[in-house]
Structures are given as structure tokens and as C-alpha cells.
mmCIF file of C-alpha atoms and ligand atoms in Angstrom:
data_model
loop_
_atom_site.group_PDB
_atom_site.id
_atom_site.type_symbol
_atom_site.label_atom_id
_atom_site.label_comp_id
_atom_site.label_asym_id
_atom_site.label_seq_id
_atom_site.Cartn_x
_atom_site.Cartn_y
_atom_site.Cartn_z
ATOM 1 C CA UNK A 189 122.544 75.987 108.754
ATOM 2 C CA UNK A 190 124.099 72.757 111.133
ATOM 3 C CA UNK A 191 126.707 73.549 113.631
ATOM 4 C CA UNK A 192 130.565 72.534 112.499
ATOM 5 C CA UNK A 193 130.804 69.390 114.448
ATOM 6 C CA UNK A 194 127.410 68.141 113.050
ATOM 7 C CA UNK A 195 128.380 68.973 109.631
ATOM 8 C CA UNK A 196 131.863 67.526 110.261
ATOM 9 C CA UNK A 197 129.761 64.225 110.239
ATOM 10 C CA UNK A 198 126.485 64.568 108.328
ATOM 11 C CA UNK A 199 127.648 66.427 105.113
ATOM 12 C CA UNK A 200 127.457 65.163 101.955
ATOM 13 C CA UNK A 201 127.088 61.370 103.467
ATOM 14 C CA UNK A 202 125.776 59.152 100.691
ATOM 15 C CA UNK A 203 122.681 57.587 101.709
ATOM 16 C CA UNK A 204 122.787 53.663 101.427
ATOM 17 C CA UNK A 205 119.190 53.233 100.384
ATOM 18 C CA UNK A 206 119.126 49.732 99.560
ATOM 19 C CA UNK A 207 121.255 47.911 102.724
ATOM 20 C CA UNK A 208 120.780 51.115 104.924
ATOM 21 C CA UNK A 209 124.011 51.642 106.379
ATOM 22 C CA UNK A 210 124.976 54.548 108.090
ATOM 23 C CA UNK A 211 128.279 55.612 106.345
ATOM 24 C CA UNK A 212 129.037 56.177 102.667
ATOM 25 C CA UNK A 213 129.076 52.918 100.289
ATOM 26 C CA UNK A 214 132.668 52.685 98.488
ATOM 27 C CA UNK A 215 132.060 53.010 94.955
ATOM 28 C CA UNK A 216 134.882 50.885 93.067
ATOM 29 C CA UNK A 217 133.943 51.484 89.900
ATOM 30 C CA UNK A 218 135.229 53.601 87.175
ATOM 31 C CA UNK A 219 133.374 52.278 84.764
ATOM 32 C CA UNK A 220 129.479 53.651 85.336
ATOM 33 C CA UNK A 221 126.479 53.256 82.719
ATOM 34 C CA UNK A 222 125.864 56.293 81.221
ATOM 35 C CA UNK A 223 122.019 56.605 80.271
ATOM 36 C CA UNK A 224 120.493 59.857 80.470
ATOM 37 C CA UNK A 225 123.221 62.006 81.792
ATOM 38 C CA UNK A 226 125.138 65.079 80.354
ATOM 39 C CA UNK A 227 128.104 63.809 80.718
ATOM 40 C CA UNK A 228 129.289 60.137 82.344
ATOM 41 C CA UNK A 229 130.537 59.553 85.420
ATOM 42 C CA UNK A 230 134.601 58.968 85.767
ATOM 43 C CA UNK A 231 136.797 58.848 88.197
ATOM 44 C CA UNK A 232 139.306 61.825 86.353
ATOM 45 C CA UNK A 233 136.097 64.026 85.655
ATOM 46 C CA UNK A 234 135.701 64.567 89.133
ATOM 47 C CA UNK A 235 132.524 63.689 89.525
ATOM 48 C CA UNK A 236 131.826 59.619 90.811
ATOM 49 C CA UNK A 237 129.264 59.393 93.804
ATOM 50 C CA UNK A 238 132.344 59.065 96.564
ATOM 51 C CA UNK A 239 134.313 62.422 95.130
ATOM 52 C CA UNK A 240 131.005 64.444 95.487
ATOM 53 C CA UNK A 241 130.000 62.892 99.263
ATOM 54 C CA UNK A 242 133.716 64.694 100.527
ATOM 55 C CA UNK A 243 133.987 67.487 97.968
ATOM 56 C CA UNK A 244 129.953 68.496 99.427
ATOM 57 C CA UNK A 245 131.505 67.800 103.278
ATOM 58 C CA UNK A 246 134.151 70.589 102.486
ATOM 59 C CA UNK A 247 131.953 72.792 101.226
ATOM 60 C CA UNK A 248 129.740 72.874 103.585
ATOM 61 C CA UNK A 249 132.877 73.088 106.332
ATOM 62 C CA UNK A 250 134.312 76.058 104.445
ATOM 63 C CA UNK A 251 130.847 77.630 103.697
ATOM 64 C CA UNK A 252 131.340 77.912 99.800
ATOM 65 C CA UNK A 253 128.929 76.316 96.965
ATOM 66 C CA UNK A 254 130.947 73.745 95.745
ATOM 67 C CA UNK A 255 134.510 72.345 96.119
ATOM 68 C CA UNK A 256 137.011 70.006 94.700
ATOM 69 C CA UNK A 257 139.221 67.314 95.590
ATOM 70 C CA UNK A 258 142.410 66.358 94.275
ATOM 71 C CA UNK A 259 145.030 64.202 94.308
ATOM 72 C CA UNK A 260 147.423 66.464 96.483
ATOM 73 C CA UNK A 261 147.978 69.960 97.485
ATOM 74 C CA UNK A 262 149.845 70.360 95.052
ATOM 75 C CA UNK A 263 147.469 68.562 92.121
ATOM 76 C CA UNK A 264 144.755 71.571 94.346
ATOM 77 C CA UNK A 265 146.972 74.951 93.306
ATOM 78 C CA UNK A 266 148.062 73.764 90.467
ATOM 79 C CA UNK A 267 144.730 73.077 88.860
ATOM 80 C CA UNK A 268 143.235 76.617 90.625
ATOM 81 C CA UNK A 269 146.415 78.499 88.736
ATOM 82 C CA UNK A 270 146.122 76.392 85.243
ATOM 83 C CA UNK A 271 142.604 77.819 85.220
ATOM 84 C CA UNK A 272 143.020 81.551 85.404
ATOM 85 C CA UNK A 273 146.358 82.116 84.266
ATOM 86 C CA UNK A 274 147.759 82.131 81.014
ATOM 87 C CA UNK A 275 150.682 83.440 78.727
ATOM 88 C CA UNK A 276 151.654 87.335 80.148
ATOM 89 C CA UNK A 277 149.011 87.137 82.552
ATOM 90 C CA UNK A 278 150.155 88.206 86.072
ATOM 91 C CA UNK A 279 149.668 86.326 89.696
ATOM 92 C CA UNK A 280 151.279 88.262 92.949
ATOM 93 C CA UNK A 281 152.371 86.250 95.896
ATOM 94 C CA UNK A 282 152.880 86.527 99.082
ATOM 95 C CA UNK A 283 156.249 86.522 100.602
ATOM 96 C CA UNK A 284 156.595 83.183 102.839
ATOM 97 C CA UNK A 285 154.544 80.420 101.042
ATOM 98 C CA UNK A 286 154.976 76.695 101.553
ATOM 99 C CA UNK A 287 158.058 75.052 99.558
ATOM 100 C CA UNK A 288 156.577 73.590 97.212
ATOM 101 C CA UNK A 289 154.317 76.051 96.167
ATOM 102 C CA UNK A 290 157.680 78.432 96.069
ATOM 103 C CA UNK A 291 159.073 75.513 93.289
ATOM 104 C CA UNK A 292 155.984 75.651 91.637
ATOM 105 C CA UNK A 293 156.366 79.119 91.230
ATOM 106 C CA UNK A 294 159.994 79.219 89.985
ATOM 107 C CA UNK A 295 159.969 75.900 88.051
ATOM 108 C CA UNK A 296 156.867 75.937 86.083
ATOM 109 C CA UNK A 297 155.261 79.081 85.767
ATOM 110 C CA UNK A 298 157.742 81.124 83.393
ATOM 111 C CA UNK A 299 157.290 77.650 81.229
ATOM 112 C CA UNK A 300 153.866 78.381 80.353
ATOM 113 C CA UNK A 301 154.764 82.808 79.827
ATOM 114 C CA UNK A 302 153.037 83.305 83.507
ATOM 115 C CA UNK A 303 154.410 85.976 85.127
ATOM 116 C CA UNK A 304 154.906 86.555 89.141
ATOM 117 C CA UNK A 305 155.681 88.727 92.007
ATOM 118 C CA UNK A 306 156.323 87.573 95.401
ATOM 119 C CA UNK A 307 155.041 90.544 97.173
ATOM 120 C CA UNK A 308 158.306 91.501 100.236
ATOM 121 C CA UNK A 309 156.373 90.462 102.547
ATOM 122 C CA UNK A 310 152.877 89.514 103.973
ATOM 123 C CA UNK A 311 151.335 92.974 104.373
ATOM 124 C CA UNK A 312 148.616 94.348 102.326
ATOM 125 C CA UNK A 313 151.018 97.408 101.261
ATOM 126 C CA UNK A 314 153.157 95.033 99.828
ATOM 127 C CA UNK A 315 150.585 92.773 97.927
ATOM 128 C CA UNK A 316 149.036 95.431 96.297
ATOM 129 C CA UNK A 317 152.596 97.156 95.350
ATOM 130 C CA UNK A 318 153.160 93.647 93.543
ATOM 131 C CA UNK A 319 149.792 94.381 91.361
ATOM 132 C CA UNK A 320 150.569 94.954 87.570
ATOM 133 C CA UNK A 321 147.184 95.860 84.580
ATOM 134 C CA UNK A 322 147.686 92.656 84.015
ATOM 135 C CA UNK A 323 147.462 90.425 87.708
ATOM 136 C CA UNK A 324 144.467 88.119 87.529
ATOM 137 C CA UNK A 325 145.616 86.506 90.937
ATOM 138 C CA UNK A 326 146.161 87.008 94.411
ATOM 139 C CA UNK A 327 147.723 83.842 96.132
ATOM 140 C CA UNK A 328 148.278 83.912 100.417
ATOM 141 C CA UNK A 329 148.877 81.633 102.946
ATOM 142 C CA UNK A 330 148.005 82.046 106.615
ATOM 143 C CA UNK A 331 149.660 81.074 109.061
ATOM 144 C CA UNK A 332 152.807 80.849 107.247
ATOM 145 C CA UNK A 333 155.629 77.946 107.365
ATOM 146 C CA UNK A 334 157.366 78.017 109.359
ATOM 147 C CA UNK A 335 157.108 81.575 110.964
ATOM 148 C CA UNK A 336 153.599 81.764 111.439
ATOM 149 C CA UNK A 337 153.485 85.013 110.383
ATOM 150 C CA UNK A 338 149.484 86.625 109.991
ATOM 151 C CA UNK A 339 148.572 88.024 107.311
ATOM 152 C CA UNK A 340 145.086 89.605 107.497
ATOM 153 C CA UNK A 341 142.657 87.881 105.313
ATOM 154 C CA UNK A 342 140.266 90.760 104.625
ATOM 155 C CA UNK A 343 142.188 93.731 104.162
ATOM 156 C CA UNK A 344 144.059 91.602 101.442
ATOM 157 C CA UNK A 345 140.604 90.182 99.987
ATOM 158 C CA UNK A 346 139.123 94.067 99.973
ATOM 159 C CA UNK A 347 142.256 95.003 98.285
ATOM 160 C CA UNK A 348 141.978 93.191 95.601
ATOM 161 C CA UNK A 349 138.260 92.572 94.655
ATOM 162 C CA UNK A 350 137.853 96.830 94.008
ATOM 163 C CA UNK A 351 140.504 96.430 91.548
ATOM 164 C CA UNK A 352 138.900 93.022 90.172
ATOM 165 C CA UNK A 353 141.147 90.299 90.617
ATOM 166 C CA UNK A 354 140.198 86.954 91.979
ATOM 167 C CA UNK A 355 142.162 85.549 95.485
ATOM 168 C CA UNK A 356 143.104 82.067 96.683
ATOM 169 C CA UNK A 357 144.385 81.331 99.844
ATOM 170 C CA UNK A 358 145.919 78.321 101.408
ATOM 171 C CA UNK A 359 144.117 77.474 104.464
ATOM 172 C CA UNK A 360 146.098 73.721 105.288
ATOM 173 C CA UNK A 361 147.459 75.175 108.109
ATOM 174 C CA UNK A 362 144.773 76.895 110.339
ATOM 175 C CA UNK A 363 141.756 74.546 109.059
ATOM 176 C CA UNK A 364 138.510 75.521 108.632
ATOM 177 C CA UNK A 365 137.733 74.832 112.267
ATOM 178 C CA UNK A 366 140.049 77.845 112.757
ATOM 179 C CA UNK A 367 139.423 80.517 110.022
ATOM 180 C CA UNK A 368 136.858 80.121 106.991
ATOM 181 C CA UNK A 369 139.080 82.794 103.954
ATOM 182 C CA UNK A 370 135.214 82.964 102.112
ATOM 183 C CA UNK A 371 133.490 84.330 105.065
ATOM 184 C CA UNK A 372 136.603 86.923 104.946
ATOM 185 C CA UNK A 373 136.132 87.821 101.393
ATOM 186 C CA UNK A 374 138.623 85.085 99.261
ATOM 187 C CA UNK A 375 137.270 84.038 96.394
ATOM 188 C CA UNK A 376 138.816 80.545 96.321
ATOM 189 C CA UNK A 377 139.623 78.255 99.095
ATOM 190 C CA UNK A 378 142.823 75.597 99.014
ATOM 191 C CA UNK A 379 143.998 72.597 101.455
ATOM 192 C CA UNK A 380 146.256 70.389 101.137
ATOM 193 C CA UNK A 381 143.906 67.178 102.879
ATOM 194 C CA UNK A 382 147.055 65.087 103.506
ATOM 195 C CA UNK A 383 147.205 67.294 107.019
ATOM 196 C CA UNK A 384 144.314 68.424 109.204
ATOM 197 C CA UNK A 385 141.411 67.585 106.911
ATOM 198 C CA UNK A 386 142.591 63.843 106.382
ATOM 199 C CA UNK A 387 144.679 63.866 109.906
ATOM 200 C CA UNK A 388 145.735 60.050 109.952
ATOM 201 C CA UNK A 389 148.858 60.915 108.162
ATOM 202 C CA UNK A 390 147.826 57.937 105.710
ATOM 203 C CA UNK A 391 146.165 59.846 102.556
ATOM 204 C CA UNK A 392 147.469 62.134 99.753
ATOM 205 C CA UNK A 393 144.812 64.619 98.845
ATOM 206 C CA UNK A 394 143.621 68.439 97.982
ATOM 207 C CA UNK A 395 140.603 70.247 98.080
ATOM 208 C CA UNK A 396 139.156 73.883 96.392
ATOM 209 C CA UNK A 397 136.818 75.136 97.778
ATOM 210 C CA UNK A 398 134.542 78.139 95.942
ATOM 211 C CA UNK A 399 131.376 79.592 94.445
ATOM 212 C CA UNK A 400 129.689 76.783 92.020
ATOM 213 C CA UNK A 401 130.898 78.874 89.123
ATOM 214 C CA UNK A 402 135.128 78.588 90.172
ATOM 215 C CA UNK A 403 134.339 75.769 90.654
ATOM 216 C CA UNK A 404 133.709 74.115 87.485
ATOM 217 C CA UNK A 405 135.957 76.379 86.147
ATOM 218 C CA UNK A 406 139.358 74.595 87.738
ATOM 219 C CA UNK A 407 137.084 71.272 87.506
ATOM 220 C CA UNK A 408 137.230 71.822 83.256
ATOM 221 C CA UNK A 409 140.909 72.515 83.877
ATOM 222 C CA UNK A 410 142.079 69.720 86.164
ATOM 223 C CA UNK A 411 140.039 66.499 84.402
ATOM 224 C CA UNK A 412 142.393 67.840 81.835
ATOM 225 C CA UNK A 413 145.598 67.119 84.333
ATOM 226 C CA UNK A 414 143.865 64.070 85.809
ATOM 227 C CA UNK A 415 145.191 64.503 89.700
ATOM 228 C CA UNK A 416 141.833 62.024 90.775
ATOM 229 C CA UNK A 417 141.190 60.565 93.432
ATOM 230 C CA UNK A 418 140.440 56.147 94.054
ATOM 231 C CA UNK A 419 136.944 55.391 95.599
ATOM 232 C CA UNK A 420 138.553 54.068 98.973
ATOM 233 C CA UNK A 421 140.466 56.838 99.473
ATOM 234 C CA UNK A 422 137.812 59.474 99.266
ATOM 235 C CA UNK A 423 136.332 57.656 101.692
ATOM 236 C CA UNK A 424 138.508 57.690 103.457
ATOM 237 C CA UNK A 425 138.709 61.478 103.589
ATOM 238 C CA UNK A 426 135.299 61.657 104.384
ATOM 239 C CA UNK A 427 135.404 59.339 107.091
ATOM 240 C CA UNK A 428 138.193 61.230 108.387
ATOM 241 C CA UNK A 429 136.615 64.941 108.189
ATOM 242 C CA UNK A 430 134.085 63.096 110.551
ATOM 243 C CA UNK A 431 135.960 63.771 113.175
ATOM 244 C CA UNK A 432 137.903 66.848 111.776
ATOM 245 C CA UNK A 433 136.499 69.596 114.647
ATOM 246 C CA UNK A 434 136.860 67.184 117.602
ATOM 247 C CA UNK A 435 140.847 66.647 116.534
ATOM 248 C CA UNK A 436 141.458 70.507 115.536
ATOM 249 C CA UNK A 437 139.749 71.790 119.171
ATOM 250 C CA UNK A 438 142.062 69.166 121.133
ATOM 251 C CA UNK A 439 145.082 70.275 118.826
ATOM 252 C CA UNK A 440 144.639 74.250 119.465
ATOM 253 C CA UNK A 441 144.137 73.667 123.222
ATOM 254 C CA UNK A 442 147.858 71.258 123.084
ATOM 255 C CA UNK A 443 149.480 73.737 121.535
ATOM 256 C CA UNK A 444 149.162 76.845 122.981
ATOM 257 C CA UNK A 445 149.601 75.167 126.389
ATOM 258 C CA UNK A 446 152.924 73.850 124.225
ATOM 259 C CA UNK A 447 152.999 77.414 123.184
ATOM 260 C CA UNK A 448 153.027 78.935 126.582
ATOM 261 C CA UNK A 449 155.103 76.281 127.735
ATOM 262 C CA UNK A 450 158.084 77.221 125.951
ATOM 263 C CA UNK A 451 158.101 80.182 125.605
ATOM 264 C CA UNK A 452 159.663 80.437 129.264
ATOM 265 C CA UNK A 453 161.712 77.862 128.401
ATOM 266 C CA UNK A 454 165.400 78.896 129.546
ATOM 267 C CA UNK A 455 166.956 76.453 126.785
ATOM 268 C CA UNK A 456 164.312 78.183 123.792
ATOM 269 C CA UNK A 457 165.451 81.443 122.390
ATOM 270 C CA UNK A 458 161.952 82.421 120.572
ATOM 271 C CA UNK A 459 158.344 80.746 120.399
ATOM 272 C CA UNK A 460 156.441 81.740 116.656
ATOM 273 C CA UNK A 461 152.803 80.607 117.873
ATOM 274 C CA UNK A 462 149.939 83.427 116.929
ATOM 275 C CA UNK A 463 148.128 82.354 119.652
ATOM 276 C CA UNK A 464 150.782 83.897 121.896
ATOM 277 C CA UNK A 465 150.179 87.554 123.077
ATOM 278 C CA UNK A 466 153.612 88.884 122.204
ATOM 279 C CA UNK A 467 152.990 87.601 118.506
ATOM 280 C CA UNK A 468 153.471 90.068 115.749
ATOM 281 C CA UNK A 469 150.143 88.816 114.080
ATOM 282 C CA UNK A 470 148.623 88.211 117.381
ATOM 283 C CA UNK A 471 145.805 90.400 117.246
ATOM 284 C CA UNK A 472 144.488 90.141 113.523
ATOM 285 C CA UNK A 473 145.321 86.473 113.826
ATOM 286 C CA UNK A 474 142.415 87.146 116.986
ATOM 287 C CA UNK A 475 139.500 88.836 114.351
ATOM 288 C CA UNK A 476 140.245 86.670 112.141
ATOM 289 C CA UNK A 477 141.178 83.214 113.134
ATOM 290 C CA UNK A 478 138.530 80.874 116.190
ATOM 291 C CA UNK A 479 141.285 79.296 117.361
ATOM 292 C CA UNK A 480 145.096 79.452 116.555
ATOM 293 C CA UNK A 481 145.790 75.690 114.866
ATOM 294 C CA UNK A 482 148.818 73.190 116.122
ATOM 295 C CA UNK A 483 151.835 74.582 114.239
ATOM 296 C CA UNK A 484 153.949 76.494 115.956
ATOM 297 C CA UNK A 485 158.575 77.016 115.496
ATOM 298 C CA UNK A 486 160.472 77.400 118.716
ATOM 299 C CA UNK A 487 164.360 78.369 118.272
ATOM 300 C CA UNK A 488 166.724 75.555 120.302
ATOM 301 C CA UNK A 489 169.387 77.563 121.815
ATOM 302 C CA UNK A 490 173.244 75.487 123.603
ATOM 303 C CA UNK A 491 172.240 72.290 121.090
ATOM 304 C CA UNK A 492 172.291 71.772 117.625
ATOM 305 C CA UNK A 493 168.734 71.401 116.517
ATOM 306 C CA UNK A 494 169.194 67.784 114.564
ATOM 307 C CA UNK A 495 170.669 66.175 117.989
ATOM 308 C CA UNK A 496 168.010 68.330 120.168
ATOM 309 C CA UNK A 497 165.272 65.818 117.474
ATOM 310 C CA UNK A 498 167.337 62.900 117.812
ATOM 311 C CA UNK A 499 167.097 63.512 121.560
ATOM 312 C CA UNK A 500 163.065 63.488 121.262
ATOM 313 C CA UNK A 501 161.483 59.769 122.496
ATOM 314 C CA UNK A 502 157.586 60.283 121.990
ATOM 315 C CA UNK A 503 157.222 63.488 119.127
ATOM 316 C CA UNK A 504 158.899 61.933 115.396
ATOM 317 C CA UNK A 505 160.951 63.975 113.865
ATOM 318 C CA UNK A 506 159.514 63.760 110.320
ATOM 319 C CA UNK A 507 158.231 65.382 107.464
ATOM 320 C CA UNK A 508 154.625 66.412 106.653
ATOM 321 C CA UNK A 509 152.164 67.819 109.356
ATOM 322 C CA UNK A 510 148.529 68.112 110.577
ATOM 323 C CA UNK A 511 148.441 64.415 112.030
ATOM 324 C CA UNK A 512 147.065 63.401 115.045
ATOM 325 C CA UNK A 513 150.856 62.151 116.341
ATOM 326 C CA UNK A 514 152.862 65.222 117.366
ATOM 327 C CA UNK A 515 155.978 65.298 114.443
ATOM 328 C CA UNK A 516 159.417 68.140 114.651
ATOM 329 C CA UNK A 517 160.940 68.993 111.446
ATOM 330 C CA UNK A 518 164.122 71.304 111.244
ATOM 331 C CA UNK A 519 163.118 73.689 108.446
ATOM 332 C CA UNK A 520 166.903 74.529 107.185
ATOM 333 C CA UNK A 521 167.219 71.061 106.425
ATOM 334 C CA UNK A 522 163.865 69.676 105.066
ATOM 335 C CA UNK A 523 161.514 72.284 104.128
ATOM 336 C CA UNK A 524 163.966 75.583 103.323
ATOM 337 C CA UNK A 525 167.079 73.899 102.269
ATOM 338 C CA UNK A 526 167.261 74.248 98.463
ATOM 339 C CA UNK A 527 167.633 78.590 100.111
ATOM 340 C CA UNK A 528 170.924 77.915 101.451
ATOM 341 C CA UNK A 529 172.182 79.602 104.677
ATOM 342 C CA UNK A 530 171.770 83.514 102.978
ATOM 343 C CA UNK A 531 168.230 82.508 100.980
ATOM 344 C CA UNK A 532 167.137 81.558 104.841
ATOM 345 C CA UNK A 533 168.729 84.418 106.636
ATOM 346 C CA UNK A 534 166.462 86.732 104.086
ATOM 347 C CA UNK A 535 163.688 84.846 104.873
ATOM 348 C CA UNK A 536 164.328 85.341 108.937
ATOM 349 C CA UNK A 537 164.447 81.380 109.188
ATOM 350 C CA UNK A 538 167.184 80.740 112.030
ATOM 351 C CA UNK A 539 169.282 77.901 111.284
ATOM 352 C CA UNK A 540 168.393 76.381 115.024
ATOM 353 C CA UNK A 541 164.643 76.601 114.716
ATOM 354 C CA UNK A 542 162.059 74.046 115.071
ATOM 355 C CA UNK A 543 158.123 73.710 113.227
ATOM 356 C CA UNK A 544 156.245 71.336 115.316
ATOM 357 C CA UNK A 545 152.982 69.630 114.304
ATOM 358 C CA UNK A 546 151.317 69.033 117.853
ATOM 359 C CA UNK A 547 149.252 66.152 117.769
ATOM 360 C CA UNK A 548 146.431 64.988 119.491
ATOM 361 C CA UNK A 549 148.484 63.069 122.605
ATOM 362 C CA UNK A 550 148.525 64.652 126.667
ATOM 363 C CA UNK A 551 150.233 67.648 126.864
ATOM 364 C CA UNK A 552 151.877 66.376 129.775
ATOM 365 C CA UNK A 553 153.427 64.172 128.512
ATOM 366 C CA UNK A 554 155.014 66.309 125.418
ATOM 367 C CA UNK A 555 155.996 69.054 127.537
ATOM 368 C CA UNK A 556 157.693 66.315 128.960
ATOM 369 C CA UNK A 557 159.373 65.204 125.826
ATOM 370 C CA UNK A 558 160.164 68.576 124.586
ATOM 371 C CA UNK A 559 162.221 68.917 128.103
ATOM 372 C CA UNK A 560 164.018 66.039 128.418
ATOM 373 C CA UNK A 561 165.367 66.242 125.160
ATOM 374 C CA UNK A 562 167.800 69.292 125.818
ATOM 375 C CA UNK A 563 169.482 66.907 128.498
HETATM 376 C C1 LIG B 256 151.306 75.090 103.282
HETATM 377 C C2 LIG B 256 150.867 74.010 102.549
HETATM 378 N N1 LIG B 256 150.219 73.921 101.662
HETATM 379 C C3 LIG B 256 150.399 73.255 100.332
HETATM 380 C C4 LIG B 256 151.397 71.993 99.913
HETATM 381 C C5 LIG B 256 151.074 70.489 99.622
HETATM 382 O O1 LIG B 256 150.421 69.636 99.708
HETATM 383 P P1 LIG B 256 150.555 67.950 99.356
HETATM 384 O O2 LIG B 256 151.950 67.641 100.069
HETATM 385 O O3 LIG B 256 148.868 67.120 99.659
HETATM 386 O O4 LIG B 256 150.275 68.355 98.097
HETATM 387 C C6 LIG B 256 151.883 71.527 101.965
HETATM 388 C C7 LIG B 256 152.332 70.246 102.018
HETATM 389 O O5 LIG B 256 153.066 70.031 103.180
HETATM 390 C C8 LIG B 256 152.007 72.480 102.528
HETATM 391 O O6 LIG B 256 152.154 71.735 103.865
#
């Protein structure tokens, strides 16, 4: 198999046999001639040429047989869960999931008679305790938001597979550059492709990668929910993926340097980054990640986190993550606002926590900005 960087550039590219251009052509049609095929080509069927090009690339990066690209990360999550869960089925979730996933669980699953348990932590023993005779899926996310907790992926996969339960993992924070969950035994990998996969804060998309049989099943549900993308957006995602390896490697390096510098800063109480030896998940992260990613969080002291964010000059306070530009947010005011003060305390999320998505700028400029904002 070609190296990861080579797959980023070349896997799935549509050969332009007519004009010999080196990039995949963009197919804008929603109607394709239907002769000698079992199934029509149609965007919502997730089978257009640009859908196939980008899903082939994502499958090559996650080292799965197959993949699907959908209109958002939540479309990927909801389509996957509704494929395998019906009335009276049960799903076990780890604690500490992305807020949109938590809202989906709380607001939607019961309407369909789907039972769920959110485990007491991301530890395998707690997830095992959450399993019931009707459990069909176990869902994990690592590193998690915003504390960067680490789930032991192989141990969860082994525990669930011994019981014949499928495992689903949200790999958005790590990206396939740093972590390939299927190689650790996970059945289905999900991404918000809005983040690192697209990487420029200009595309909303999602992806699911798994073996061909699982993707066939997810596709047949997903096309009923209708979360497809157009050829232009798919092409932009394909283009972005060509630089995924270089972007994320650069981001890993910068985030590691910032985490180290921030750890020694007297305006900061605590830095959460899985690449720091003091992080509780450090050893597990070393076993399962080839890089520690671009997400970190830190608790500021002596200054209110909103004032701190306003003082930043280069780093913008905004939501989302995974772009080439560094951004910060305050979980207490954004992703975890709905929990309230007490809820956040229970989740271990300090009120003055800042979450940072590190971009590709120069580390010295980022550090200077983070430092001057205390003044
Ligand atoms: C870890 C994680 N998973 C899933 C999602 C949902 O993705 P989208 O906003 O593309 O639906 C997000 C969005 O922030 C996320 O951070």
C-alpha cells in the first residue's frame, strides 16, 4: 500500500481520460443517463462520481474497504445510528461526547423507542457496565471535547466484539493522520469532515468508513434521510484531503510546542493535551496515536475567560475546529452552555476553560498572542 501522504494526494482521483487534466473533473449533474446499470446515479443515492472519488480517498486513509460522504458530521452519526438501532434496541455511549452528539441522544433516540446509557466515564469497565442484553452498539470518541480525555480504543473494541456488539468511533479530533480506529478493532469510524478533513473552515460535511457490508447497510438508510452533497463541495473536500497529511503534521508539532509552553505559564492553572506526560491518558495515547493532534484546552487564572479571548489579536474566538487558522472558544459559553454551572461541574469542565484548535501559523506568533492576552 502507498504511504499515507501519497494516498492523501492520489487515492480515488477520477482519471480525466478525455482532456487529461490531473484533477478529478467536477460533475454537477443531478441526472445521469440510465442504461445498463442496476441503480441510477443520483446525488441522494450517494453514488455520483465525485462522491465516489472522495469516499474512496477517505476509505484509503482510514484503511477500510469502503466509505460514504454525507452533508455533515451529524448526518454521518444519525444515519449510522438509525441503521443499526430500532425500537427496544440499546446503545452504550462513553461520557464526554461532542455536544451535538449528546443533544441528538437526548432529543431524538427516545422518540424512536431506542434505549441508551451514557457510561460514567470513557473507561472500558464503565462502558462494559453500561451494556445490556439488547445493546447493539457501543459509541466512543477520543480525544474527547473539551478535556481531551483518551479512550483505550483497542480495549473497548475487544470488550464489545467479544459480546458481538458493533463499535462506532468518532475520530474527528485525531483525524486519520494520527489515529486509525479500524486498525485497533473498531467497526465503524465517523468524522465531522467539517473539521480537519476539509481543514479550511469553508465546508460542512461528514464521513463514515467501515467494511463494505456495513457501508452498504448505512448507505441504504442514509439515502432515505437525504443528507447528500453536491459535486462542487465534494470536489473541494477531495482537494482539501490532498494536504491533510502535511496540515495535521504541522498542527501536531505546533500544538505540542504550545502545550509545553503553556504548561509552564503562570497565568494558567491546567493544560489538557494528550501529548503531555502528565495527562492521565498519555500512555494510552502513545500506544494508539501517531501524533497528538491540534486540540488542547487550558484553564486561565486571574482573568475572566471572555476577557482573555477578547484580548487575543491573532487567534479568533469562534466555534468549530480543525481549520488552518487557530481559534479559541469557551466551552462554558459555547459547546457546554446547555449543561449549566452544576452540569459542567459534574463533567469536570471549569468555568474558565479555554479550548484551542491550533492552526498552521507559526508557533512563536501563536505563543506571543496567547501570552499578551493576559496583560
Ligand atoms: C467531535 C465532533 N463530532 C461531530 C461533530 C458534528 O459535525 P458537524 O457539525 O459537521 O455536523 C462535531 C462538530 O463540531 C465534532 O466536534
